[in-house]
Amino acid sequence: MARSINIYPTENSKISQVDFDNIPFGQVFSDHMFVADYIDGEWQNAEIKELAPFMVHPGNLAWHYGQSIFEGMKATAMADGTPLLMRPEKHIERLNASASRMCMPNFPEELFLEAIDKLVWLDRAWIPKEKGSALYIRPLLIAMDDALGVRPSETYKLLIFTLPVGPYYDKPVSLLAEDTYVRAAQGGVGEAKTAGNYAASLQPAKIAKEKGYDQIMWMDAKEFKYIQEVGTMNIFFVIDGKVVTPRLSGTILKGITRDSVIHILKSEGYEVIEKDLHIDEVVDAHKNGTLQEIFGTGTAAVVANVHKFAYENHDYDVDVDTYKISPLLKKYIEELRAGEREDKFGWIKMLGAEVLA
Ligand code: COI
C-alpha cells in the first residue's frame, strides 16, 4: 500500500471544554484519531481525522469471538511544550506479538510510528503539563468481518486515539491474592494484550472490591502459589534490599514499564531477581521483617505503591511511608518523560513540526 497518511484536521476542537486540573482517567478524549483498514490482505486508507463514532455491523467478529487487542502508551511534554514519546517501538512490537497470538495481521511498524508521531503532534495542546499526567495513547486493533463463525476475520481496523489523563491510582492500593479464579494458564493468551483478559478479570475484581480490596493479585493457574501480576499492572517486591518480580513465564503481560523499571534499577546498582515467585516467600519476608516495599508498574499506573495484600484470610500491611525504591523509580520516569533527566537508555523520542512534513 501507499504508506502516506491523509490528514484532515478538525475545525471543532473540544479542548476549551476540558478542565486540565481535574481529568478523570479514561473519560476525556482529544480531537483526532488515526484509522487504517485491512482489506484484501493489505493495510490501506490510513488517515487522521476528527475522533468520531463509526458504524459496526451486529455480526462483527470482534464482538462475538474476541479478536480485539490494544496497547497503552503515553506522550508527555517538556517545559517548552516539546512532545516526548518513550519507547514507542516497544509498543508496536508488543501489538504485533498480540496480533500474531490472536491470529490477526501484523501492522507495519513504520506506519504505526509515523501515525503516533503525527497524531500526537496534531493534538500536542492536549498533553497535560502536570508531572504524573500525560496524553494516554490507545492503539486498538479489531476484526471487522460481518459474519458469524469461529474463524479469523479477513478484514480489520486499526484505530489510535488519545486521552489526557492524570494518575491511574491517586493513592496506594490493596491487593487480594486470588484463590478461585485464574487470569491465564500456560499456553493461553495471558501474554497478549487482548480484550478478553481484561473482561475475565472483572468479576473477580468486583468480588475483591466487595471484600474491601482495590485489585486482584493473580496467582498461577496450577497451584495458586506463584504470584503473576495485578489486574492493571506488573508487580514488584523489595525483600531485604533486593527487588524481586515474577519472571515472564508466558502467562503474564510483558510490561514495557516493567522492562524500563528493571533497566533503571540495574543501572542504579540494585539487584533485580526475575523468578517464579512463591507467595510463601513474600509472606515469610513480611513475618521476618524483610518485606520492604510492594509496587506495581504499568503504562497507566506508572509506578503505584501497594500498602497491603491479603492471602488466606490474613492481611499483610506494608508501611508505604518507608518506601525508597518505588518513589525513586516514579521520579526517574517522570523526569525522563519531562526531558529533565539524561536519557542514557536512548528511550526518548522528541517530536517537532517536521513529523507532519
Ligand atoms: C495500561 O497500563 O496502559 C493498560 O492498558 C492497563 C489498563 C488498566 C489501563
mmCIF file of C-alpha atoms and ligand atoms in Angstrom:
data_model
loop_
_atom_site.group_PDB
_atom_site.id
_atom_site.type_symbol
_atom_site.label_atom_id
_atom_site.label_comp_id
_atom_site.label_asym_id
_atom_site.label_seq_id
_atom_site.Cartn_x
_atom_site.Cartn_y
_atom_site.Cartn_z
ATOM 1 C CA MET A 1 0.000 0.000 0.000
ATOM 2 C CA ALA A 2 0.994 3.625 -0.307
ATOM 3 C CA ARG A 3 2.218 4.413 3.176
ATOM 4 C CA SER A 4 1.070 8.032 3.261
ATOM 5 C CA ILE A 5 -1.346 9.201 5.898
ATOM 6 C CA ASN A 6 -4.061 11.612 4.810
ATOM 7 C CA ILE A 7 -4.685 14.202 7.492
ATOM 8 C CA TYR A 8 -7.989 16.025 7.938
ATOM 9 C CA PRO A 9 -7.624 18.348 10.952
ATOM 10 C CA THR A 10 -10.853 19.120 12.778
ATOM 11 C CA GLU A 11 -12.321 22.601 12.773
ATOM 12 C CA ASN A 12 -14.205 21.857 16.004
ATOM 13 C CA SER A 13 -11.575 21.366 18.696
ATOM 14 C CA LYS A 14 -13.106 20.443 22.048
ATOM 15 C CA ILE A 15 -10.061 21.457 24.064
ATOM 16 C CA SER A 16 -11.686 24.569 25.541
ATOM 17 C CA GLN A 17 -14.235 22.309 27.299
ATOM 18 C CA VAL A 18 -11.536 20.461 29.276
ATOM 19 C CA ASP A 19 -10.627 21.222 32.872
ATOM 20 C CA PHE A 20 -6.985 20.147 32.856
ATOM 21 C CA ASP A 21 -6.817 20.411 36.666
ATOM 22 C CA ASN A 22 -9.407 17.677 37.010
ATOM 23 C CA ILE A 23 -9.147 14.914 34.393
ATOM 24 C CA PRO A 24 -10.672 11.559 35.334
ATOM 25 C CA PHE A 25 -8.733 8.645 33.757
ATOM 26 C CA GLY A 26 -10.220 7.393 30.507
ATOM 27 C CA GLN A 27 -13.117 9.791 30.071
ATOM 28 C CA VAL A 28 -11.792 12.770 28.160
ATOM 29 C CA PHE A 29 -10.847 12.174 24.522
ATOM 30 C CA SER A 30 -8.753 14.526 22.432
ATOM 31 C CA ASP A 31 -9.660 15.792 18.980
ATOM 32 C CA HIS A 32 -8.235 13.338 16.448
ATOM 33 C CA MET A 33 -7.875 9.650 15.723
ATOM 34 C CA PHE A 34 -5.821 7.584 13.306
ATOM 35 C CA VAL A 35 -7.647 4.887 11.335
ATOM 36 C CA ALA A 36 -6.461 2.277 8.831
ATOM 37 C CA ASP A 37 -8.297 -0.660 7.269
ATOM 38 C CA TYR A 38 -7.016 -4.137 6.470
ATOM 39 C CA ILE A 39 -8.789 -5.184 3.271
ATOM 40 C CA ASP A 40 -7.762 -7.683 0.588
ATOM 41 C CA GLY A 41 -4.669 -8.665 2.550
ATOM 42 C CA GLU A 42 -3.179 -5.194 2.982
ATOM 43 C CA TRP A 43 -3.366 -2.154 5.191
ATOM 44 C CA GLN A 44 -4.909 0.834 3.431
ATOM 45 C CA ASN A 45 -6.932 4.062 3.878
ATOM 46 C CA ALA A 46 -4.563 5.407 6.541
ATOM 47 C CA GLU A 47 -5.907 8.717 7.778
ATOM 48 C CA ILE A 48 -6.045 11.039 10.729
ATOM 49 C CA LYS A 49 -9.359 12.775 11.257
ATOM 50 C CA GLU A 50 -11.745 14.032 13.917
ATOM 51 C CA LEU A 51 -12.443 11.420 16.589
ATOM 52 C CA ALA A 52 -15.971 10.173 15.988
ATOM 53 C CA PRO A 53 -18.064 7.014 16.353
ATOM 54 C CA PHE A 54 -18.206 4.690 13.345
ATOM 55 C CA MET A 55 -20.697 2.077 12.149
ATOM 56 C CA VAL A 56 -20.210 -1.553 13.154
ATOM 57 C CA HIS A 57 -22.415 -4.403 11.941
ATOM 58 C CA PRO A 58 -24.210 -6.527 14.630
ATOM 59 C CA GLY A 59 -22.402 -9.587 13.258
ATOM 60 C CA ASN A 60 -18.955 -8.047 13.856
ATOM 61 C CA LEU A 61 -16.488 -10.861 14.579
ATOM 62 C CA ALA A 62 -14.582 -8.934 17.251
ATOM 63 C CA TRP A 63 -17.735 -8.569 19.317
ATOM 64 C CA HIS A 64 -18.696 -12.223 19.078
ATOM 65 C CA TYR A 65 -15.399 -14.104 19.176
ATOM 66 C CA GLY A 66 -12.989 -11.620 20.673
ATOM 67 C CA GLN A 67 -10.398 -10.727 18.048
ATOM 68 C CA SER A 68 -9.599 -7.447 19.768
ATOM 69 C CA ILE A 69 -6.208 -6.287 21.014
ATOM 70 C CA PHE A 70 -4.867 -2.980 22.233
ATOM 71 C CA GLU A 71 -1.867 -1.094 23.513
ATOM 72 C CA GLY A 72 -1.360 1.656 26.049
ATOM 73 C CA MET A 73 1.393 4.234 25.750
ATOM 74 C CA LYS A 74 1.922 7.854 26.763
ATOM 75 C CA ALA A 75 3.094 11.171 25.368
ATOM 76 C CA THR A 76 4.389 13.852 27.712
ATOM 77 C CA ALA A 77 5.875 17.304 27.173
ATOM 78 C CA MET A 78 8.985 19.209 28.132
ATOM 79 C CA ALA A 79 8.623 22.567 29.892
ATOM 80 C CA ASP A 80 8.802 24.331 26.496
ATOM 81 C CA GLY A 81 5.929 22.160 25.191
ATOM 82 C CA THR A 82 8.025 19.775 23.035
ATOM 83 C CA PRO A 83 6.117 16.456 22.944
ATOM 84 C CA LEU A 84 8.020 13.332 24.008
ATOM 85 C CA LEU A 85 7.376 9.635 23.485
ATOM 86 C CA MET A 86 9.066 6.862 25.430
ATOM 87 C CA ARG A 87 9.999 3.598 23.697
ATOM 88 C CA PRO A 88 7.214 3.736 21.062
ATOM 89 C CA GLU A 89 8.866 0.910 19.093
ATOM 90 C CA LYS A 90 8.312 -1.476 22.031
ATOM 91 C CA HIS A 91 4.565 -0.900 21.726
ATOM 92 C CA ILE A 92 4.286 -1.835 18.070
ATOM 93 C CA GLU A 93 6.486 -4.861 18.807
ATOM 94 C CA ARG A 94 4.053 -5.953 21.530
ATOM 95 C CA LEU A 95 0.965 -5.064 19.479
ATOM 96 C CA ASN A 96 2.227 -7.318 16.703
ATOM 97 C CA ALA A 97 3.046 -10.115 19.161
ATOM 98 C CA SER A 98 -0.532 -9.864 20.494
ATOM 99 C CA ALA A 99 -1.838 -9.793 16.895
ATOM 100 C CA SER A 100 0.053 -12.961 15.981
ATOM 101 C CA ARG A 101 -1.303 -14.796 19.040
ATOM 102 C CA MET A 102 -4.869 -13.742 18.206
ATOM 103 C CA CYS A 103 -4.472 -14.717 14.543
ATOM 104 C CA MET A 104 -4.659 -11.116 13.341
ATOM 105 C CA PRO A 105 -2.430 -9.419 10.740
ATOM 106 C CA ASN A 106 0.603 -7.503 11.941
ATOM 107 C CA PHE A 107 0.617 -3.741 11.439
ATOM 108 C CA PRO A 108 3.601 -2.127 9.637
ATOM 109 C CA GLU A 109 5.984 -0.795 12.286
ATOM 110 C CA GLU A 110 6.996 2.325 10.346
ATOM 111 C CA LEU A 111 3.409 3.304 9.637
ATOM 112 C CA PHE A 112 2.490 2.834 13.294
ATOM 113 C CA LEU A 113 5.356 5.050 14.463
ATOM 114 C CA GLU A 114 4.520 7.686 11.842
ATOM 115 C CA ALA A 115 0.844 7.621 12.858
ATOM 116 C CA ILE A 116 1.704 8.129 16.542
ATOM 117 C CA ASP A 117 4.123 10.987 15.765
ATOM 118 C CA LYS A 118 1.584 12.794 13.587
ATOM 119 C CA LEU A 119 -1.379 12.221 15.890
ATOM 120 C CA VAL A 120 0.480 13.392 18.980
ATOM 121 C CA TRP A 121 1.916 16.405 17.182
ATOM 122 C CA LEU A 122 -1.534 17.395 15.942
ATOM 123 C CA ASP A 123 -3.044 17.084 19.432
ATOM 124 C CA ARG A 124 0.035 18.323 21.334
ATOM 125 C CA ALA A 125 -2.032 21.042 23.059
ATOM 126 C CA TRP A 126 -3.880 18.176 24.806
ATOM 127 C CA ILE A 127 -0.756 16.941 26.628
ATOM 128 C CA PRO A 128 -1.268 17.854 30.300
ATOM 129 C CA LYS A 129 1.587 19.872 31.850
ATOM 130 C CA GLU A 130 1.392 18.428 35.365
ATOM 131 C CA LYS A 131 4.047 15.782 36.261
ATOM 132 C CA GLY A 132 2.398 12.371 36.572
ATOM 133 C CA SER A 133 -0.194 13.381 33.960
ATOM 134 C CA ALA A 134 0.163 12.538 30.273
ATOM 135 C CA LEU A 135 -1.567 12.080 26.963
ATOM 136 C CA TYR A 136 -2.535 8.400 27.048
ATOM 137 C CA ILE A 137 -2.366 6.801 23.596
ATOM 138 C CA ARG A 138 -4.653 3.874 22.893
ATOM 139 C CA PRO A 139 -3.998 1.809 19.734
ATOM 140 C CA LEU A 140 -6.801 -0.705 19.119
ATOM 141 C CA LEU A 141 -6.877 -3.480 16.517
ATOM 142 C CA ILE A 142 -10.222 -5.191 15.898
ATOM 143 C CA ALA A 143 -11.745 -7.686 13.496
ATOM 144 C CA MET A 144 -14.247 -6.127 11.092
ATOM 145 C CA ASP A 145 -15.862 -9.028 9.196
ATOM 146 C CA ASP A 146 -19.660 -9.170 9.471
ATOM 147 C CA ALA A 147 -20.169 -12.895 9.788
ATOM 148 C CA LEU A 148 -20.826 -15.465 12.453
ATOM 149 C CA GLY A 149 -18.489 -18.444 12.693
ATOM 150 C CA VAL A 150 -15.377 -19.069 14.753
ATOM 151 C CA ARG A 151 -12.667 -18.172 12.244
ATOM 152 C CA PRO A 152 -10.164 -15.375 11.776
ATOM 153 C CA SER A 153 -11.620 -12.232 10.260
ATOM 154 C CA GLU A 154 -10.428 -11.219 6.807
ATOM 155 C CA THR A 155 -10.846 -7.505 7.464
ATOM 156 C CA TYR A 156 -9.601 -5.419 10.385
ATOM 157 C CA LYS A 157 -9.420 -1.847 11.607
ATOM 158 C CA LEU A 158 -6.567 -0.225 13.477
ATOM 159 C CA LEU A 159 -7.534 2.858 15.456
ATOM 160 C CA ILE A 160 -5.320 5.091 17.550
ATOM 161 C CA PHE A 161 -6.812 7.773 19.737
ATOM 162 C CA THR A 162 -5.568 9.753 22.715
ATOM 163 C CA LEU A 163 -6.806 10.953 26.085
ATOM 164 C CA PRO A 164 -5.322 13.448 28.536
ATOM 165 C CA VAL A 165 -5.032 11.577 31.847
ATOM 166 C CA GLY A 166 -3.992 12.100 35.417
ATOM 167 C CA PRO A 167 -2.547 9.294 37.555
ATOM 168 C CA TYR A 168 -4.423 5.954 37.300
ATOM 169 C CA TYR A 169 -4.103 5.418 41.065
ATOM 170 C CA ASP A 170 -4.020 8.508 43.217
ATOM 171 C CA LYS A 171 -3.331 6.581 46.418
ATOM 172 C CA PRO A 172 -1.636 3.309 47.443
ATOM 173 C CA VAL A 173 -3.670 0.203 46.655
ATOM 174 C CA SER A 174 -4.560 -3.020 48.467
ATOM 175 C CA LEU A 175 -4.433 -6.437 46.783
ATOM 176 C CA LEU A 176 -6.229 -9.715 47.310
ATOM 177 C CA ALA A 177 -4.296 -12.851 46.321
ATOM 178 C CA GLU A 178 -6.857 -14.684 44.175
ATOM 179 C CA ASP A 179 -7.520 -18.299 45.166
ATOM 180 C CA THR A 180 -10.512 -19.209 42.968
ATOM 181 C CA TYR A 181 -10.246 -17.591 39.553
ATOM 182 C CA VAL A 182 -7.245 -17.549 37.204
ATOM 183 C CA ARG A 183 -6.100 -14.927 34.750
ATOM 184 C CA ALA A 184 -4.165 -17.194 32.407
ATOM 185 C CA ALA A 185 -2.711 -20.679 32.134
ATOM 186 C CA GLN A 186 0.387 -21.849 30.239
ATOM 187 C CA GLY A 187 -0.432 -21.942 26.554
ATOM 188 C CA GLY A 188 -3.284 -19.457 26.933
ATOM 189 C CA VAL A 189 -3.389 -15.807 25.907
ATOM 190 C CA GLY A 190 -2.033 -14.267 29.107
ATOM 191 C CA GLU A 191 0.854 -12.612 27.315
ATOM 192 C CA ALA A 192 -1.388 -10.980 24.702
ATOM 193 C CA LYS A 193 -2.930 -7.586 25.416
ATOM 194 C CA THR A 194 -6.324 -8.810 24.351
ATOM 195 C CA ALA A 195 -9.707 -7.552 25.496
ATOM 196 C CA GLY A 196 -10.833 -10.899 26.925
ATOM 197 C CA ASN A 197 -8.065 -10.950 29.530
ATOM 198 C CA TYR A 198 -9.491 -7.758 30.990
ATOM 199 C CA ALA A 199 -13.118 -8.925 30.736
ATOM 200 C CA ALA A 200 -12.169 -12.110 32.593
ATOM 201 C CA SER A 201 -10.758 -10.027 35.440
ATOM 202 C CA LEU A 202 -13.931 -8.030 36.047
ATOM 203 C CA GLN A 203 -15.969 -10.461 38.140
ATOM 204 C CA PRO A 204 -13.053 -11.470 40.412
ATOM 205 C CA ALA A 205 -12.104 -7.773 40.755
ATOM 206 C CA LYS A 206 -15.704 -6.945 41.722
ATOM 207 C CA ILE A 207 -15.641 -9.639 44.403
ATOM 208 C CA ALA A 208 -12.282 -8.357 45.655
ATOM 209 C CA LYS A 209 -13.744 -4.834 45.880
ATOM 210 C CA GLU A 210 -16.744 -6.128 47.824
ATOM 211 C CA LYS A 211 -14.274 -7.655 50.274
ATOM 212 C CA GLY A 212 -12.548 -4.261 50.603
ATOM 213 C CA TYR A 213 -9.530 -4.658 48.286
ATOM 214 C CA ASP A 214 -8.686 -2.430 45.333
ATOM 215 C CA GLN A 215 -7.339 -5.073 42.985
ATOM 216 C CA ILE A 216 -6.525 -8.722 42.492
ATOM 217 C CA MET A 217 -3.094 -10.250 42.759
ATOM 218 C CA TRP A 218 -3.289 -13.134 40.294
ATOM 219 C CA MET A 219 -1.682 -16.462 41.140
ATOM 220 C CA ASP A 220 -0.570 -19.222 38.769
ATOM 221 C CA ALA A 221 -3.305 -21.408 37.289
ATOM 222 C CA LYS A 222 -1.912 -24.733 38.504
ATOM 223 C CA GLU A 223 -1.066 -24.399 42.176
ATOM 224 C CA PHE A 224 -2.363 -20.923 43.104
ATOM 225 C CA LYS A 225 1.017 -20.363 44.773
ATOM 226 C CA TYR A 226 3.140 -18.376 42.326
ATOM 227 C CA ILE A 227 2.468 -14.652 42.010
ATOM 228 C CA GLN A 228 1.713 -13.471 38.468
ATOM 229 C CA GLU A 229 0.575 -9.850 38.170
ATOM 230 C CA VAL A 230 -2.138 -7.434 39.240
ATOM 231 C CA GLY A 231 -5.221 -6.819 37.066
ATOM 232 C CA THR A 232 -3.831 -3.469 35.894
ATOM 233 C CA MET A 233 -0.054 -3.764 36.295
ATOM 234 C CA ASN A 234 3.012 -5.963 36.822
ATOM 235 C CA ILE A 235 4.206 -6.381 40.382
ATOM 236 C CA PHE A 236 7.494 -5.936 42.253
ATOM 237 C CA PHE A 237 8.557 -6.702 45.832
ATOM 238 C CA VAL A 238 11.579 -5.371 47.680
ATOM 239 C CA ILE A 239 12.838 -8.063 50.031
ATOM 240 C CA ASP A 240 15.954 -7.442 52.095
ATOM 241 C CA GLY A 241 17.176 -4.757 49.675
ATOM 242 C CA LYS A 242 16.721 -6.927 46.566
ATOM 243 C CA VAL A 243 13.998 -6.282 44.012
ATOM 244 C CA VAL A 244 12.027 -9.399 43.103
ATOM 245 C CA THR A 245 9.427 -9.741 40.362
ATOM 246 C CA PRO A 246 7.682 -12.704 38.703
ATOM 247 C CA ARG A 247 9.571 -13.831 35.605
ATOM 248 C CA LEU A 248 7.929 -13.615 32.174
ATOM 249 C CA SER A 249 6.597 -17.134 32.043
ATOM 250 C CA GLY A 250 4.199 -16.778 29.106
ATOM 251 C CA THR A 251 1.205 -16.190 31.367
ATOM 252 C CA ILE A 252 1.835 -12.580 32.361
ATOM 253 C CA LEU A 253 1.893 -9.398 30.353
ATOM 254 C CA LYS A 254 5.313 -8.340 29.044
ATOM 255 C CA GLY A 255 5.070 -4.927 30.632
ATOM 256 C CA ILE A 256 7.111 -2.231 28.920
ATOM 257 C CA THR A 257 7.180 -0.162 32.116
ATOM 258 C CA ARG A 258 8.216 -3.389 33.888
ATOM 259 C CA ASP A 259 11.140 -3.676 31.485
ATOM 260 C CA SER A 260 12.076 0.014 31.882
ATOM 261 C CA VAL A 261 11.975 -0.304 35.667
ATOM 262 C CA ILE A 262 14.291 -3.324 35.592
ATOM 263 C CA HIS A 263 16.779 -1.432 33.391
ATOM 264 C CA ILE A 264 16.659 1.639 35.646
ATOM 265 C CA LEU A 265 17.079 -0.401 38.825
ATOM 266 C CA LYS A 266 20.063 -2.295 37.456
ATOM 267 C CA SER A 267 21.703 0.915 36.257
ATOM 268 C CA GLU A 268 21.204 2.392 39.741
ATOM 269 C CA GLY A 269 23.010 -0.595 41.258
ATOM 270 C CA TYR A 270 20.058 -2.592 42.569
ATOM 271 C CA GLU A 271 19.902 -6.364 42.318
ATOM 272 C CA VAL A 272 16.783 -7.419 40.392
ATOM 273 C CA ILE A 273 15.628 -11.025 40.511
ATOM 274 C CA GLU A 274 13.075 -12.296 37.979
ATOM 275 C CA LYS A 275 11.816 -15.699 39.043
ATOM 276 C CA ASP A 276 8.871 -17.947 39.837
ATOM 277 C CA LEU A 277 7.867 -16.131 42.999
ATOM 278 C CA HIS A 278 6.137 -18.284 45.604
ATOM 279 C CA ILE A 279 3.692 -16.360 47.796
ATOM 280 C CA ASP A 280 5.170 -18.064 50.893
ATOM 281 C CA GLU A 281 8.435 -16.244 50.226
ATOM 282 C CA VAL A 282 6.621 -12.887 50.422
ATOM 283 C CA VAL A 283 4.592 -13.930 53.488
ATOM 284 C CA ASP A 284 7.779 -15.157 55.221
ATOM 285 C CA ALA A 285 9.550 -11.908 54.338
ATOM 286 C CA HIS A 286 6.650 -9.998 55.891
ATOM 287 C CA LYS A 287 6.832 -12.157 59.016
ATOM 288 C CA ASN A 288 10.581 -11.766 59.445
ATOM 289 C CA GLY A 289 10.546 -8.036 58.697
ATOM 290 C CA THR A 290 12.442 -8.124 55.386
ATOM 291 C CA LEU A 291 9.500 -7.201 53.112
ATOM 292 C CA GLN A 292 10.260 -3.541 52.485
ATOM 293 C CA GLU A 293 8.127 -2.492 49.519
ATOM 294 C CA ILE A 294 5.442 -3.678 47.121
ATOM 295 C CA PHE A 295 4.653 -1.706 43.988
ATOM 296 C CA GLY A 296 3.068 -2.193 40.599
ATOM 297 C CA THR A 297 4.191 -0.912 37.200
ATOM 298 C CA GLY A 298 2.234 -0.243 34.016
ATOM 299 C CA THR A 299 1.727 2.412 31.365
ATOM 300 C CA ALA A 300 -1.398 3.701 33.063
ATOM 301 C CA ALA A 301 -0.269 3.141 36.648
ATOM 302 C CA VAL A 302 3.407 4.105 36.016
ATOM 303 C CA VAL A 303 4.681 3.091 39.482
ATOM 304 C CA ALA A 304 1.936 2.548 42.058
ATOM 305 C CA ASN A 305 2.503 1.714 45.708
ATOM 306 C CA VAL A 306 0.777 -1.242 47.330
ATOM 307 C CA HIS A 307 0.096 -0.825 51.051
ATOM 308 C CA LYS A 308 -1.445 -4.213 51.781
ATOM 309 C CA PHE A 309 -2.015 -7.673 50.380
ATOM 310 C CA ALA A 310 -4.286 -10.404 51.635
ATOM 311 C CA TYR A 311 -3.627 -14.125 51.412
ATOM 312 C CA GLU A 312 -5.544 -16.976 53.058
ATOM 313 C CA ASN A 313 -7.673 -14.594 55.125
ATOM 314 C CA HIS A 314 -4.704 -12.669 56.526
ATOM 315 C CA ASP A 315 -3.924 -9.040 55.748
ATOM 316 C CA TYR A 316 -0.258 -8.128 55.412
ATOM 317 C CA ASP A 317 0.361 -4.382 55.733
ATOM 318 C CA VAL A 318 3.437 -2.585 54.483
ATOM 319 C CA ASP A 319 4.290 0.974 55.502
ATOM 320 C CA VAL A 320 4.426 2.960 52.250
ATOM 321 C CA ASP A 321 5.943 5.923 54.095
ATOM 322 C CA THR A 322 9.193 3.962 54.371
ATOM 323 C CA TYR A 323 9.381 3.158 50.642
ATOM 324 C CA LYS A 324 12.573 4.305 48.911
ATOM 325 C CA ILE A 325 12.866 2.408 45.635
ATOM 326 C CA SER A 326 9.344 2.958 44.353
ATOM 327 C CA PRO A 327 9.475 6.781 44.780
ATOM 328 C CA LEU A 328 12.918 6.797 43.156
ATOM 329 C CA LEU A 329 11.536 4.958 40.116
ATOM 330 C CA LYS A 330 8.474 7.167 39.841
ATOM 331 C CA LYS A 331 10.621 10.317 39.976
ATOM 332 C CA TYR A 332 13.113 8.855 37.497
ATOM 333 C CA ILE A 333 10.405 8.051 34.952
ATOM 334 C CA GLU A 334 8.599 11.370 35.430
ATOM 335 C CA GLU A 335 11.863 13.285 34.937
ATOM 336 C CA LEU A 336 12.734 11.240 31.847
ATOM 337 C CA ARG A 337 9.271 11.939 30.490
ATOM 338 C CA ALA A 338 9.692 15.663 31.142
ATOM 339 C CA GLY A 339 13.076 15.720 29.381
ATOM 340 C CA GLU A 340 14.715 16.686 32.672
ATOM 341 C CA ARG A 341 16.957 13.651 33.057
ATOM 342 C CA GLU A 342 19.738 12.324 30.877
ATOM 343 C CA ASP A 343 18.253 9.729 28.512
ATOM 344 C CA LYS A 344 21.048 7.234 28.933
ATOM 345 C CA PHE A 345 18.998 4.330 27.543
ATOM 346 C CA GLY A 346 18.015 6.177 24.340
ATOM 347 C CA TRP A 347 14.308 5.709 25.091
ATOM 348 C CA ILE A 348 13.035 9.235 24.497
ATOM 349 C CA LYS A 349 11.801 10.465 21.129
ATOM 350 C CA MET A 350 11.211 14.219 20.797
ATOM 351 C CA LEU A 351 8.655 15.389 18.265
ATOM 352 C CA GLY A 352 8.837 18.531 16.174
ATOM 353 C CA ALA A 353 6.868 20.133 13.336
ATOM 354 C CA GLU A 354 8.846 18.042 10.806
ATOM 355 C CA VAL A 355 6.711 14.986 11.686
ATOM 356 C CA LEU A 356 3.903 16.492 9.581
ATOM 357 C CA ALA A 357 6.176 17.075 6.582
HETATM 358 C C1 COI B 1 -2.169 0.291 30.619
HETATM 359 O O1 COI B 1 -1.458 0.268 31.625
HETATM 360 O O2 COI B 1 -1.939 1.073 29.687
HETATM 361 C C2 COI B 1 -3.307 -0.622 30.473
HETATM 362 O O3 COI B 1 -3.690 -0.910 29.387
HETATM 363 C C3 COI B 1 -3.983 -1.117 31.671
HETATM 364 C C4 COI B 1 -5.303 -0.520 31.936
HETATM 365 C C5 COI B 1 -5.541 -0.666 33.394
HETATM 366 C C6 COI B 1 -5.500 0.906 31.545
#
